[in-house]
């Protein structure tokens, strides 16, 4: 039987994540019949290479999705809110990387290593949401522990790369670093403060309760993906001057007896995870090593000696790949193989 091939569109094709989505489709040999690259009117005429062919970027419009089977969106929440339902109406399944649809009870929020079965709910609205980058790597590491030991509470602090904000933020860190090292003046346009040589405890907007929206996303998205709203979760999300790769300090309290030793052996067998944990030889997960690959690196696995059944760990992944583009393409693979 010949393999079924799909007409695919990427909305936000010129952005940090959109561009990576195109590379992931190519790298993973996704069965594509045709590919359409969409962005704003500013990018019309730009060319992007896919499988050796130079493809012209088109303007994203209301009728862009006619004849498209699967659309990967990463052009911001406002664009997703407006265009995802229009695309779905034209019979296309949208895999959306923005936060616009993640908490909609009719929209599945999927991490393929954790809840691939949720893809089936795509029929509700024709939309599948790709979770927040910080949430994805956390649940990949915690899911097998939740299954085996039952997680009662999670305390997480993140150290997030600027690429999560998009390509303008990558340029801002680059230009500010050069300016500071050369004693030149510079501006902060993307972030409210200097990001070079600094840490900003501020990702996305502040809410009434003093938390940021990013911190809130980690709470509710984790509960939705793990299908358990009894897990207590508290987060502090921090932007750091790193280009690619989010790092997370994660503390969990389990319901059952747990030990660092056992956690290591469970995680060594977990799909999508690589245990990198040999501190005596200075071996632990690093953003630089996580960047450019798809595994979630876990290390510094220790018993939390201040409570019973507590564990500390350090979790690092490429935020643009597993945290966004790769996860979206993995969802598309499930959709293509099992549902379309
Ligand atoms: P463009 O490059 O034409 O502005 P990033 O997250 O890296 O900042 O990228 C955002 C992506 O979303 C880019 O591809 C950008 O296209 C796209 N985008 C932003 N605004 C619009 C819009 N109004 N219509 C279509 N695409 C948009």
Coordinates of N, CA and C and ligand atoms in Angstrom, one line a residue, residues 12-16 39-40 42-43 60 74-75 79 166-167, ligand 1:
X12 N 3.4 31.2 10.4 CA 4.4 31.7 11.2 C 5.8 31.1 10.8
X13 N 5.8 30.8 9.5 CA 7.0 30.1 8.9 C 8.3 30.8 9.0
X14 N 8.3 32.1 9.1 CA 9.5 32.9 9.2 C 10.0 33.1 10.6
X15 N 9.2 32.6 11.6 CA 9.6 32.8 13.0 C 10.5 31.7 13.6
X16 N 11.0 31.9 14.8 CA 11.9 31.0 15.4 C 11.3 29.6 15.4
X39 N 3.1 33.6 6.5 CA 3.6 34.6 7.5 C 2.8 35.9 7.2
X40 N 3.3 37.0 7.8 CA 2.6 38.3 7.6 C 3.0 38.8 6.2
X42 N 4.6 41.3 5.5 CA 6.0 41.7 5.5 C 7.0 40.7 4.9
X43 N 6.6 39.5 5.0 CA 7.5 38.4 4.5 C 7.2 37.9 3.1
X60 N -0.5 35.1 5.2 CA -1.6 34.3 5.9 C -2.9 35.1 5.7
X74 N 2.3 28.8 14.5 CA 3.2 29.5 15.5 C 3.4 30.9 15.1
X75 N 2.3 31.7 15.1 CA 2.3 33.1 14.7 C 1.7 34.0 15.8
X79 N -3.4 35.5 16.3 CA -3.5 34.9 14.9 C -4.2 33.6 15.1
X166 N 10.9 34.5 20.8 CA 10.9 34.7 19.4 C 12.2 35.3 18.9
X167 N 12.3 35.5 17.6 CA 13.5 35.8 16.9 C 14.0 37.2 17.3
Ligands
LIG1 P1 6.7 37.8 9.9 O1 8.1 37.3 9.9 O2 6.2 38.1 8.6 O3 6.5 38.9 10.9 P2 8.6 34.9 16.3 O4 7.8 34.1 17.3 O5 9.9 34.3 16.1 O6 8.6 36.3 16.6 O7 7.8 34.7 14.9 C1 6.5 35.1 14.7 C2 5.9 34.5 13.4 O8 4.5 34.9 13.3 C3 6.6 35.0 12.2 O9 6.6 34.1 11.2 C4 5.7 36.2 11.8 O10 5.8 36.6 10.4 C5 4.4 35.6 12.1 N1 3.4 36.7 12.2 C6 3.4 37.7 13.1 N2 2.3 38.5 12.8 C7 1.6 38.0 11.8 C8 0.4 38.3 11.1 N3 -0.3 39.4 11.4 N4 0.0 37.5 10.1 C9 0.7 36.4 9.8 N5 1.8 36.0 10.4 C10 2.3 36.8 11.4

